[in-house]
XYZ file of C-alpha atoms in Angstrom:
775
model
C -48.608 22.602 -48.646
C -45.037 23.179 -49.740
C -44.393 25.371 -46.664
C -46.005 22.755 -44.450
C -43.831 20.048 -45.969
C -40.713 22.129 -45.484
C -41.557 22.815 -41.836
C -42.142 19.104 -41.242
C -38.792 18.319 -42.855
C -37.008 20.869 -40.667
C -38.679 19.453 -37.562
C -37.638 15.957 -38.569
C -34.060 17.071 -39.143
C -33.882 18.769 -35.728
C -35.335 15.667 -34.102
C -32.742 13.478 -35.773
C -29.936 15.772 -34.661
C -31.142 15.695 -31.044
C -31.411 11.906 -31.105
C -27.904 11.641 -32.484
C -26.587 13.912 -29.753
C -28.235 11.797 -27.082
C -26.847 8.650 -28.612
C -23.446 10.302 -28.800
C -23.580 10.997 -25.056
C -24.663 7.419 -24.370
C -21.755 6.285 -26.516
C -19.295 8.196 -24.272
C -20.722 6.622 -21.125
C -20.678 3.145 -22.643
C -17.128 3.690 -23.798
C -16.006 4.530 -20.239
C -17.891 1.662 -18.593
C -17.514 -1.112 -21.190
C -14.283 -0.027 -22.836
C -15.646 -0.175 -26.414
C -13.557 1.205 -29.241
C -14.296 4.620 -30.685
C -14.285 3.377 -34.256
C -17.035 0.829 -33.659
C -19.145 3.387 -31.813
C -18.796 5.940 -34.601
C -19.672 3.347 -37.213
C -22.767 2.429 -35.233
C -23.901 6.043 -35.106
C -23.363 6.490 -38.799
C -25.586 3.491 -39.513
C -28.218 4.892 -37.180
C -28.089 8.295 -38.851
C -28.335 6.651 -42.264
C -31.645 5.023 -41.376
C -33.230 8.447 -41.087
C -35.818 7.241 -38.560
C -37.035 9.141 -35.521
C -38.885 8.214 -32.386
C -42.347 9.560 -31.726
C -42.572 11.610 -34.963
C -43.467 10.613 -38.492
C -41.184 12.018 -41.215
C -42.197 12.620 -44.842
C -41.393 9.949 -47.369
C -38.889 10.535 -50.148
C -41.128 8.891 -52.693
C -43.924 10.875 -54.309
C -41.956 14.109 -54.587
C -40.520 15.911 -57.550
C -36.867 16.053 -58.532
C -36.268 19.244 -56.614
C -37.768 17.660 -53.545
C -35.565 14.585 -53.962
C -32.438 16.704 -54.202
C -33.534 18.678 -51.161
C -34.072 15.436 -49.225
C -30.564 14.311 -50.144
C -29.107 17.620 -48.964
C -30.971 17.432 -45.685
C -29.864 13.814 -45.226
C -26.251 14.843 -45.835
C -26.595 17.706 -43.368
C -27.977 15.288 -40.788
C -25.024 13.017 -41.278
C -22.510 15.850 -40.993
C -24.080 17.833 -38.167
C -23.356 15.373 -35.332
C -19.712 15.351 -36.390
C -19.108 19.073 -36.616
C -21.073 20.411 -33.672
C -19.479 18.232 -30.925
C -16.072 19.329 -32.160
C -16.977 22.949 -31.537
C -18.397 22.131 -28.103
C -15.331 20.043 -27.270
C -13.072 22.948 -28.175
C -15.158 25.308 -26.078
C -15.131 22.865 -23.149
C -11.370 22.384 -23.466
C -10.850 26.147 -23.510
C -12.972 26.556 -20.375
C -11.023 23.828 -18.588
C -7.719 25.423 -19.540
C -8.867 28.819 -18.287
C -10.111 27.263 -15.046
C -6.846 25.372 -14.617
C -4.778 28.496 -15.277
C -6.604 30.676 -12.768
C -6.683 27.857 -10.212
C -2.926 27.270 -10.438
C -2.331 31.012 -10.310
C -4.471 31.298 -7.174
C -2.723 28.311 -5.538
C 0.783 29.663 -6.198
C -0.250 33.162 -5.141
C -1.689 31.893 -1.848
C 1.513 29.977 -1.127
C 3.767 32.943 -1.895
C 1.630 35.352 0.106
C 1.709 33.011 3.091
C 5.514 32.816 2.914
C 5.707 36.622 2.794
C 3.265 36.806 5.699
C 5.413 34.438 7.804
C 8.584 36.370 6.990
C 6.979 39.703 7.887
C 5.438 38.361 11.085
C 8.767 36.824 12.137
C 10.519 40.137 11.564
C 7.943 42.093 13.564
C 7.931 39.568 16.410
C 11.693 39.300 16.986
C 13.053 42.488 15.340
C 15.236 40.021 13.523
C 17.089 42.331 11.129
C 18.148 44.786 13.839
C 19.649 42.175 16.202
C 23.144 40.775 16.516
C 23.863 37.181 15.505
C 23.793 35.900 19.088
C 20.394 37.460 19.763
C 19.025 36.011 16.530
C 20.132 32.515 17.491
C 18.458 32.784 20.903
C 15.106 33.297 19.158
C 15.201 29.621 18.092
C 13.265 28.517 21.151
C 12.680 25.159 22.804
C 16.057 23.658 22.044
C 15.331 23.779 18.306
C 18.442 25.875 17.750
C 20.559 22.725 18.069
C 19.687 21.894 14.449
C 20.749 25.325 13.277
C 24.146 24.776 14.928
C 24.886 21.922 12.540
C 23.890 24.107 9.592
C 26.428 26.707 10.774
C 29.002 23.974 11.256
C 28.551 22.716 7.691
C 29.148 26.237 6.378
C 32.242 26.759 8.544
C 34.151 23.627 7.488
C 36.487 23.837 4.476
C 34.546 21.288 2.406
C 31.161 19.621 2.435
C 32.728 16.140 2.529
C 34.773 16.957 5.617
C 31.753 18.413 7.387
C 29.742 15.297 6.591
C 32.479 13.086 8.023
C 32.686 15.141 11.216
C 28.940 14.859 11.758
C 29.009 11.111 11.249
C 31.691 10.807 13.950
C 30.748 13.651 16.266
C 32.534 13.626 19.637
C 32.218 17.368 20.279
C 28.508 17.506 21.037
C 27.748 15.052 23.844
C 30.435 14.606 26.481
C 32.150 11.212 26.758
C 30.211 9.920 23.747
C 30.679 9.732 19.981
C 27.445 9.936 17.997
C 26.372 9.879 14.379
C 24.581 13.211 14.418
C 23.090 12.733 10.943
C 21.370 9.521 12.019
C 20.461 10.477 15.563
C 19.223 14.022 14.881
C 17.895 13.556 11.302
C 20.121 16.304 9.893
C 19.403 15.843 6.185
C 17.565 19.221 6.014
C 20.679 21.003 7.286
C 22.926 19.034 4.939
C 20.830 19.854 1.891
C 20.378 23.517 2.858
C 24.087 24.060 3.515
C 24.929 22.343 0.228
C 22.515 24.602 -1.669
C 23.940 27.665 0.078
C 27.410 26.692 -1.093
C 26.693 25.695 -4.682
C 24.317 28.561 -5.469
C 26.902 31.171 -4.489
C 24.569 32.765 -1.951
C 27.449 33.798 0.326
C 27.658 37.230 -1.299
C 23.909 37.727 -1.602
C 22.226 36.683 1.644
C 23.229 35.888 5.217
C 23.218 32.219 6.219
C 20.438 32.637 8.790
C 18.129 34.327 6.277
C 18.796 31.616 3.719
C 17.948 28.971 6.315
C 14.679 30.491 7.503
C 13.818 31.407 3.907
C 13.954 27.756 2.900
C 11.674 26.837 5.821
C 9.190 29.562 4.927
C 9.312 28.401 1.307
C 8.393 24.896 2.412
C 5.436 26.315 4.314
C 4.333 27.917 1.054
C 4.470 24.443 -0.518
C 2.428 23.140 2.427
C -0.322 25.706 1.876
C -0.297 25.190 -1.883
C -0.699 21.433 -1.463
C -3.682 21.941 0.854
C -5.164 24.339 -1.693
C -4.823 21.874 -4.571
C -6.105 18.942 -2.487
C -9.321 20.786 -1.685
C -9.571 21.912 -5.305
C -9.133 18.393 -6.694
C -11.800 16.955 -4.407
C -14.405 19.689 -4.840
C -13.795 20.669 -8.474
C -13.481 24.392 -7.716
C -10.436 26.391 -6.646
C -12.686 28.505 -4.393
C -12.427 25.625 -1.926
C -8.655 25.986 -1.971
C -8.828 29.661 -1.082
C -11.228 28.915 1.761
C -8.908 26.160 3.053
C -5.930 28.549 3.047
C -7.954 31.227 4.840
C -8.931 28.818 7.604
C -5.340 27.550 7.828
C -3.934 31.053 8.361
C -6.655 32.097 10.809
C -5.986 29.000 12.938
C -2.200 29.359 12.681
C -1.559 28.672 16.412
C -3.133 25.236 15.923
C -1.845 24.426 12.442
C 1.891 25.104 12.648
C 4.775 25.788 15.039
C 6.920 27.545 12.462
C 6.460 31.055 13.838
C 8.318 30.346 17.092
C 10.446 27.213 16.530
C 11.671 27.338 12.936
C 14.297 24.520 12.849
C 12.001 21.799 14.260
C 11.901 18.599 12.218
C 8.145 18.677 11.648
C 8.408 22.125 10.047
C 10.689 20.547 7.445
C 8.786 17.285 7.041
C 5.076 18.152 7.059
C 5.169 20.067 3.738
C 6.343 16.842 2.084
C 3.556 14.943 3.820
C 1.016 17.409 2.427
C 2.421 16.796 -1.061
C 2.149 13.050 -0.428
C -1.499 13.405 0.637
C -2.189 15.489 -2.477
C -0.577 12.881 -4.741
C -2.456 10.084 -2.987
C -5.739 11.977 -3.402
C -5.163 12.317 -7.125
C -3.987 8.722 -7.469
C -7.131 7.318 -5.822
C -9.494 9.091 -8.212
C -11.277 6.847 -10.687
C -11.453 9.187 -13.664
C -7.751 9.719 -14.298
C -5.750 9.570 -17.482
C -2.731 7.315 -17.541
C -0.376 10.314 -17.586
C -2.086 11.935 -14.584
C -2.042 8.686 -12.649
C 1.649 8.150 -13.377
C 2.480 11.715 -12.311
C 0.589 11.281 -9.032
C 2.322 7.949 -8.446
C 5.806 9.388 -8.957
C 5.041 12.409 -6.780
C 3.687 10.130 -4.069
C 6.846 8.002 -4.134
C 9.246 10.957 -3.975
C 7.341 12.770 -1.209
C 6.906 9.607 0.889
C 10.620 8.838 0.776
C 11.575 12.437 1.619
C 9.083 12.579 4.466
C 10.534 9.435 6.075
C 14.051 10.814 5.671
C 13.224 14.142 7.321
C 11.454 13.195 10.566
C 11.919 10.483 13.144
C 8.162 10.177 13.724
C 7.268 9.941 10.033
C 6.727 6.180 9.939
C 4.168 6.477 12.742
C 2.258 9.082 10.707
C 2.389 6.879 7.614
C 1.179 3.941 9.691
C -2.003 5.873 10.525
C -2.395 6.732 6.859
C -1.791 3.109 5.893
C -4.458 2.090 8.389
C -6.980 4.358 6.634
C -6.067 2.789 3.283
C -6.305 -0.651 4.856
C -9.968 0.014 5.676
C -10.607 1.046 2.080
C -9.074 -2.172 0.844
C -10.964 -4.394 3.290
C -14.342 -3.017 2.212
C -13.367 -3.146 -1.479
C -13.673 0.628 -1.924
C -10.497 1.018 -3.978
C -9.019 -0.915 -6.864
C -6.680 -3.728 -5.707
C -4.144 -2.647 -8.311
C -3.845 0.793 -6.753
C -3.468 -0.636 -3.253
C -0.641 -2.852 -4.483
C 1.071 0.189 -6.022
C 0.731 2.174 -2.786
C 2.244 -0.714 -0.814
C 5.182 -0.716 -3.244
C 5.709 2.986 -2.561
C 5.704 2.410 1.196
C 8.084 -0.523 0.984
C 10.570 1.146 -1.377
C 10.560 4.353 0.669
C 11.228 2.521 3.939
C 14.048 0.463 2.392
C 15.744 3.497 0.803
C 15.405 5.523 4.014
C 16.827 2.564 5.952
C 19.916 2.643 3.742
C 20.394 6.420 3.904
C 19.750 6.455 7.646
C 22.782 4.190 8.181
C 20.740 1.000 8.629
C 18.474 2.497 11.261
C 16.850 -0.623 12.812
C 13.834 1.314 14.089
C 12.554 1.542 10.508
C 12.547 -2.233 10.120
C 10.536 -2.677 13.310
C 8.227 0.241 12.502
C 4.451 -0.328 12.654
C 4.194 0.717 8.998
C 6.384 -2.136 7.815
C 4.590 -4.536 10.151
C 1.236 -3.482 8.660
C 2.558 -4.072 5.138
C 3.851 -7.520 6.084
C 0.626 -8.487 7.842
C -1.665 -7.349 5.015
C 0.455 -9.068 2.355
C 0.526 -12.430 4.130
C -3.161 -12.224 5.107
C -4.156 -11.481 1.513
C -2.172 -14.503 0.362
C -3.994 -16.696 2.884
C -7.453 -15.294 2.036
C -8.144 -15.540 -1.690
C -11.939 -15.097 -1.641
C -12.301 -12.455 1.059
C -14.417 -10.148 -1.132
C -16.907 -12.797 -2.226
C -20.040 -14.273 -0.622
C -23.086 -12.989 1.203
C -23.200 -10.013 3.559
C -22.691 -12.058 6.724
C -19.984 -14.198 5.133
C -18.029 -11.154 3.979
C -18.265 -9.535 7.400
C -16.885 -12.678 9.003
C -14.074 -12.801 6.454
C -13.224 -9.157 7.127
C -13.072 -9.769 10.881
C -10.795 -12.738 10.252
C -8.689 -10.567 7.964
C -8.306 -7.938 10.703
C -7.188 -10.618 13.121
C -4.670 -12.099 10.685
C -3.183 -8.744 9.686
C -2.573 -7.456 13.198
C -1.427 -10.819 14.559
C 1.062 -11.281 11.735
C 2.184 -7.652 12.004
C 2.867 -7.866 15.743
C 4.684 -11.162 15.271
C 6.791 -9.664 12.479
C 7.789 -6.682 14.633
C 8.678 -8.965 17.550
C 10.853 -11.208 15.361
C 12.655 -8.212 13.825
C 13.448 -6.788 17.251
C 14.850 -10.147 18.341
C 16.967 -10.627 15.217
C 18.169 -7.011 14.978
C 18.423 -5.377 18.403
C 16.727 -2.007 18.201
C 18.144 0.854 20.223
C 14.819 1.430 21.930
C 13.455 0.737 25.338
C 10.037 0.075 26.757
C 9.744 3.672 27.957
C 7.256 4.539 25.189
C 5.123 1.517 26.031
C 5.237 2.405 29.708
C 4.357 5.987 28.826
C 1.293 4.859 26.859
C 0.168 2.605 29.706
C 0.320 5.493 32.152
C -1.289 7.875 29.639
C -4.364 5.675 29.208
C -4.634 4.846 32.911
C -3.571 1.208 32.584
C -0.671 1.576 34.986
C 1.062 3.977 37.350
C 4.754 4.591 37.726
C 7.237 6.721 39.628
C 9.780 6.526 36.804
C 11.022 9.986 35.842
C 11.102 9.485 32.052
C 7.444 8.436 31.463
C 6.216 11.094 33.865
C 8.370 13.727 32.137
C 6.886 12.784 28.771
C 3.388 12.958 30.215
C 4.049 16.506 31.346
C 5.199 17.676 27.918
C 2.613 19.916 26.302
C 2.503 17.907 23.097
C 1.623 14.676 24.946
C -1.212 16.147 27.004
C -4.866 16.271 25.985
C -5.967 19.502 24.262
C -7.745 22.093 26.343
C -11.107 23.717 25.771
C -9.493 26.811 24.294
C -8.388 24.736 21.286
C -11.954 23.793 20.383
C -13.145 27.303 21.193
C -10.709 28.819 18.682
C -11.814 26.393 15.958
C -15.468 27.132 16.707
C -14.991 30.907 16.626
C -13.329 30.564 13.224
C -16.434 28.588 12.074
C -14.303 25.675 10.848
C -15.307 23.167 13.548
C -19.119 23.379 13.123
C -18.901 23.057 9.333
C -16.347 20.277 9.686
C -18.690 18.209 11.824
C -21.517 18.658 9.310
C -19.331 17.765 6.326
C -17.861 14.771 8.137
C -21.317 13.532 9.120
C -22.632 13.663 5.540
C -19.522 12.040 4.062
C -19.412 9.364 6.757
C -23.064 8.387 6.289
C -22.616 8.261 2.529
C -19.475 6.162 3.011
C -21.387 3.727 5.216
C -23.998 3.435 2.484
C -21.259 2.666 -0.031
C -19.781 0.028 2.293
C -23.193 -1.608 2.676
C -23.655 -1.691 -1.094
C -20.230 -3.269 -1.584
C -20.837 -5.894 1.099
C -24.205 -6.657 -0.485
C -22.507 -7.419 -3.791
C -23.427 -4.248 -5.667
C -20.566 -3.100 -7.910
C -19.102 0.310 -7.190
C -19.790 2.943 -9.829
C -16.659 4.346 -11.413
C -18.410 7.197 -13.221
C -20.465 9.018 -10.577
C -22.612 11.864 -11.867
C -23.711 14.916 -9.910
C -27.350 13.899 -9.899
C -26.486 10.491 -8.388
C -25.828 12.058 -4.972
C -23.239 9.465 -3.918
C -20.278 11.416 -2.642
C -19.334 8.525 -0.346
C -18.480 6.305 -3.299
C -15.486 8.389 -4.359
C -12.300 6.646 -3.153
C -10.479 9.929 -2.499
C -13.363 11.165 -0.328
C -13.551 7.893 1.598
C -9.814 8.023 2.229
C -10.036 11.535 3.679
C -12.966 10.521 5.877
C -10.887 7.753 7.483
C -7.779 9.965 7.455
C -9.361 12.847 9.349
C -11.161 10.538 11.783
C -8.033 8.603 12.760
C -5.877 11.692 13.156
C -8.744 13.408 14.966
C -8.947 10.627 17.548
C -5.209 10.968 18.153
C -5.529 14.745 18.427
C -8.136 14.299 21.148
C -5.529 12.424 23.209
C -2.253 14.174 22.281
C -2.261 17.923 21.761
C 0.817 17.729 19.536
C -1.212 15.787 16.966
C -3.351 18.867 16.319
C -0.609 20.155 14.009
C -1.273 17.116 11.829
C -5.062 17.104 12.145
C -6.101 20.770 12.003
C -4.658 21.563 8.535
C -6.641 18.690 7.030
C -9.737 19.783 8.947
C -9.448 23.115 7.121
C -8.923 21.403 3.768
C -11.657 18.792 4.245
C -14.210 21.346 5.463
C -13.500 23.699 2.563
C -13.958 20.828 0.113
C -17.292 19.890 1.686
C -18.989 23.278 1.669
C -17.814 23.941 -1.910
C -18.735 20.532 -3.328
C -22.033 20.266 -5.267
C -21.868 16.468 -4.821
C -22.139 16.854 -1.041
C -25.178 19.118 -1.273
C -26.716 16.795 -3.877
C -26.183 13.847 -1.514
C -28.143 15.660 1.206
C -30.954 16.548 -1.219
C -31.080 12.957 -2.398
C -31.671 11.829 1.179
C -34.308 14.528 1.713
C -35.998 13.630 -1.625
C -36.252 17.288 -2.535
C -38.854 17.894 -5.276
C -40.030 21.477 -4.903
C -36.807 22.873 -6.385
C -34.561 21.140 -8.880
C -31.852 19.570 -6.622
C -28.990 19.925 -9.106
C -29.585 23.642 -9.564
C -29.953 24.166 -5.814
C -26.749 22.181 -5.130
C -24.807 24.331 -7.579
C -26.212 27.503 -6.014
C -25.437 26.473 -2.428
C -21.926 25.237 -3.282
C -21.208 28.777 -4.465
C -23.267 30.847 -2.035
C -22.235 29.154 1.233
C -18.443 29.494 0.732
C -18.970 33.066 -0.454
C -20.808 33.959 2.748
C -18.204 32.170 4.888
C -15.346 33.869 3.067
C -16.919 37.305 3.434
C -17.500 36.820 7.175
C -13.929 35.588 7.692
C -12.562 38.511 5.716
C -14.602 40.988 7.718
C -13.661 39.588 11.136
C -10.123 38.250 10.767
C -8.458 40.316 8.062
C -8.023 43.342 10.384
C -6.446 41.031 12.974
C -3.961 39.652 10.454
C -3.002 43.158 9.369
C -2.653 44.208 13.001
C -0.261 41.308 13.630
C 1.936 42.486 10.767
C 1.934 46.141 11.794
C 2.350 45.667 15.551
C 5.972 45.678 16.696
C 6.465 43.046 19.374
C 9.492 42.774 21.628
C 11.582 39.709 22.334
C 14.126 40.646 24.986
C 16.148 38.106 26.971
C 19.203 39.967 28.342
C 20.039 37.323 30.964
C 20.467 34.581 28.362
C 22.491 36.906 26.126
C 24.741 37.773 29.066
C 25.205 34.070 29.904
C 26.132 33.145 26.334
C 28.562 36.034 26.046
C 30.284 34.944 29.264
C 30.573 31.352 28.024
C 32.106 32.447 24.715
C 34.606 34.796 26.357
C 35.501 33.167 29.673
C 35.004 29.409 29.400
C 37.910 27.241 28.157
C 37.605 25.659 24.734
C 37.507 22.135 26.173
C 34.875 22.962 28.805
C 31.819 20.733 29.228
C 28.550 22.298 30.404
C 25.732 20.580 32.289
C 22.182 21.827 32.650
C 18.656 21.340 31.362
C 18.469 19.890 27.822
C 16.719 22.982 26.417
C 19.412 25.281 27.772
C 22.145 22.944 26.554
C 20.736 23.195 23.038
C 21.113 26.987 23.224
C 24.633 26.688 24.698
C 25.681 24.390 21.874
C 24.237 26.712 19.254
C 25.675 29.968 20.573
C 29.096 28.778 21.722
C 29.784 25.366 20.199
C 30.966 24.000 23.566
C 30.401 20.360 24.534
C 27.303 19.611 26.621
C 26.126 16.680 28.718
C 22.591 16.266 27.314
C 20.457 17.172 24.317
C 16.745 18.073 23.970
C 15.704 14.775 22.361
C 12.845 12.538 23.499
C 13.380 9.535 21.223
C 16.712 8.324 22.627
C 16.370 6.620 26.009
C 20.087 7.025 26.769
C 19.874 10.793 26.373
C 16.706 10.833 28.462
C 18.488 9.009 31.268
C 21.353 11.500 31.020
C 18.856 14.344 31.332
C 17.321 12.678 34.393
C 20.715 12.455 36.078
C 21.622 16.063 35.276
C 18.224 17.237 36.536
C 19.225 15.912 39.990
C 20.655 19.359 40.738
C 17.019 20.361 41.382
C 16.343 17.371 43.653
C 16.878 16.849 47.375
C 20.309 15.278 47.005
C 23.649 15.782 48.760
C 26.517 17.770 47.301
C 28.603 14.616 47.093
C 25.930 12.803 45.032
C 25.649 15.669 42.565
C 29.420 15.947 42.295
C 29.722 12.247 41.445
C 27.026 12.511 38.776
C 28.602 15.530 37.107
C 32.124 14.143 37.140
C 30.884 10.870 35.632
C 29.850 12.900 32.566
C 33.100 14.929 32.679
C 31.207 18.178 33.291
C 33.322 21.280 33.920
C 30.468 23.676 34.690
C 26.874 23.280 35.844
C 24.190 25.914 35.176
C 21.359 26.344 37.702
C 18.214 27.982 36.283
C 16.018 30.029 38.574
C 12.945 29.203 36.493
C 13.359 25.498 37.319
C 14.571 25.856 40.886
C 11.643 28.083 41.871
C 9.217 26.784 39.265
C 5.522 27.461 39.743
C 3.619 25.286 37.262
C -0.182 25.324 36.886
C -0.111 21.580 36.116
C -0.087 19.595 39.358
C 2.974 17.402 39.791
C 4.634 18.482 36.526
C 7.392 20.624 37.954
C 10.823 19.143 37.414
C 11.540 19.092 41.132
C 8.231 17.313 41.813
C 8.995 14.627 39.227
C 12.453 14.131 40.742
C 11.123 13.895 44.288
C 8.601 11.236 43.249
C 11.203 9.321 41.259
C 13.737 9.435 44.088
C 11.177 8.399 46.695
C 11.644 11.620 48.652
C 7.956 12.490 48.878
C 4.702 10.653 49.416
C 1.170 11.868 48.792
C -1.460 10.847 51.316
C -4.932 12.390 51.462
C -3.768 15.409 49.500
C -0.785 16.072 51.787
C 2.855 15.745 50.780
C 5.435 14.275 53.151
C 9.187 14.522 52.591
C 11.579 11.725 53.477
C 14.955 13.100 52.360
C 17.513 14.149 54.948
C 18.950 16.684 52.471
C 17.414 19.924 51.369
C 17.046 20.937 47.737
C 20.461 21.226 46.114
C 19.708 24.221 43.861
C 18.738 26.275 46.950
C 21.487 25.107 49.264
C 24.347 25.656 46.816
C 23.579 29.391 46.753
C 24.339 29.630 50.493
C 28.063 29.140 49.824
C 28.761 27.004 52.865
C 30.374 23.612 53.348
C 30.160 21.020 51.920
C 28.857 22.734 48.751
C 31.809 25.101 48.431
C 34.121 22.091 48.681
C 32.864 20.690 45.374
C 31.629 23.761 43.472
C 32.754 27.329 42.901
C 30.403 30.004 41.616
C 31.907 31.825 38.633
C 28.915 33.668 37.112
C 25.408 34.673 38.108
C 22.561 36.979 37.178
C 18.816 37.044 37.835
C 18.122 33.891 35.804
C 21.274 31.766 35.893
C 23.970 30.662 38.337
C 27.057 28.998 36.861
C 29.240 26.835 39.106
C 32.579 25.331 38.250
C 32.939 21.658 39.157
C 36.185 21.569 41.132
C 38.717 19.101 39.807
C 40.444 19.093 43.198
C 38.237 18.940 46.260
C 39.115 21.496 48.938
C 37.556 20.833 52.321
C 36.422 24.013 54.046
C 34.524 24.231 57.329
């Protein structure tokens, strides 16, 4: 009987301990949801433990036992009271240790991936261009597509006696564009070159590393930050750093569609997009519900700093942030994010735009930007609609539609008023370009048609989707997006129906679409994806986040649990199966990617490619040795960027597509490839004070696969020299093509121009200051 009594007492004690543990867990959940104090909860549990009662089991009474039994009951009661205090402390310490270990290895993996990617880019760049074995002139020519113009200003800042003097010369630059003084810092967004040259000076790197290696090293370092931010974003959303490694693997495999850094290093987007990735990471962490105050403040500060830097680095940044703000606007309309957080994000946008406006020398385009118009429209509309998130389902839908109308009407009105009050140095060429792009209008204007023919403004080809499919990222992306989108629509329906949104979502709930950070990325990737389907250049913004979002999805147990919840899986425990699949699927994907693509990556690093352009090198050497210091060169904008970089001579046009004045200059200089008279071309060149004009064989005899996108075709249409009828082209000009006729060296061409240099690719003609008539 004594043994039976002791066993019953032990069973009772274990039952009480289990009940106390369950109540302790309920206490934690109630504390998160109701905000109760820890002291009151602990006191409540102590009272419960002191009762000594259990559910579903009868415990022996204290009365009717001997003194030894009474003392034993007191000891067991004391042990019951102490056990729920000691044991959770040990489990908390163990859980904290596991989290610290996970955090350490995750951060180590993220930093390692970033550093390895930077080393990979540096090695690939060396193998592709033989960079270390080339002379300085040949190195500069490798900056393709006119991007070398930015590197010229970096060299200029290192050549001047002081940083202050160099800054002043850039702000009043009359040695770049002929017959025009520009603020190069404002017009070309030269803050990356200013900061890099300043760091090169103050760190004493002159005796350690060459300027060009320091410059490209900083760019490659920023790409490492880019990759690390994508890694951490996928990690934060999925809860495992395996997702980050998978995101980086997909990013590197799809490098031709994720970055342009391997062939055009100084481009503005190569400097700016790493800061945008940090901003997206900070925004992802800021939107999470279960954040400590310190974590939320850190994310908020990081978001503010990266947003401001991103706007300062790139002229198109406010358009990118407008798309992001539109995604957040949808979250706010459907009440999927806390209003306090939306107000804080709007403060970040507003402060960043204002500070960038000041540092960009009162750039009026920032004040008329769509981002600022969206902020103004949403603020005024919210003030006018106080009860937008209240009422029945139909009433709330009507209020949301009215809110959309108010926001966009007020935003458009705000932008129109700003442009009237502060004249913006913009034209309607972008609007006309968009009209022609979407088939709403047709035009013969050279500038819109030239923009349409740029690769970045054309629709992506089938090879783009084929590459993403072969790398397995596109099929998994569509599946992940479909699951997250359907779950998000369910969450929207619940919110519109008046159901409160759960802040503490458990794995077994299967509601991945109720996480604000997930909803944001759903809208983010959909909006940027729609733009990427229209403009190929947008793929460099969309594809990296496709890799990150897809990696998060396949590695997230919540996503698998959401699918099992819909399927009402009962044969196997859904939580266990979700945990297994979230580990097994990325493992299989990673192994297949490693097996197929790792040999290709190694082959890229071991294969020695050859970049050889002797004609351009010969042209630049002639300009540096033979041309006068005050000479002005005319030619295509891309070539003029290279001339400015390699020689420093003044040019007539620059490879910029945001300034309508420079675009009109480029159109006039391009007339050397049109059917115009020698006298017309001479008048155009002398109006820009050009001393030499460079004719490129690649443009004069251009054979483009895109119909009507050759420079000479665009000029003929713009000048009215051709007409298309039933597939046939008819010419109406009485002059033949200038770039062909000038090579004949007969009058009247020799009266205005004198050939001074030529090779297989270029013909350089001096614009005669005194006209000599020869017959």
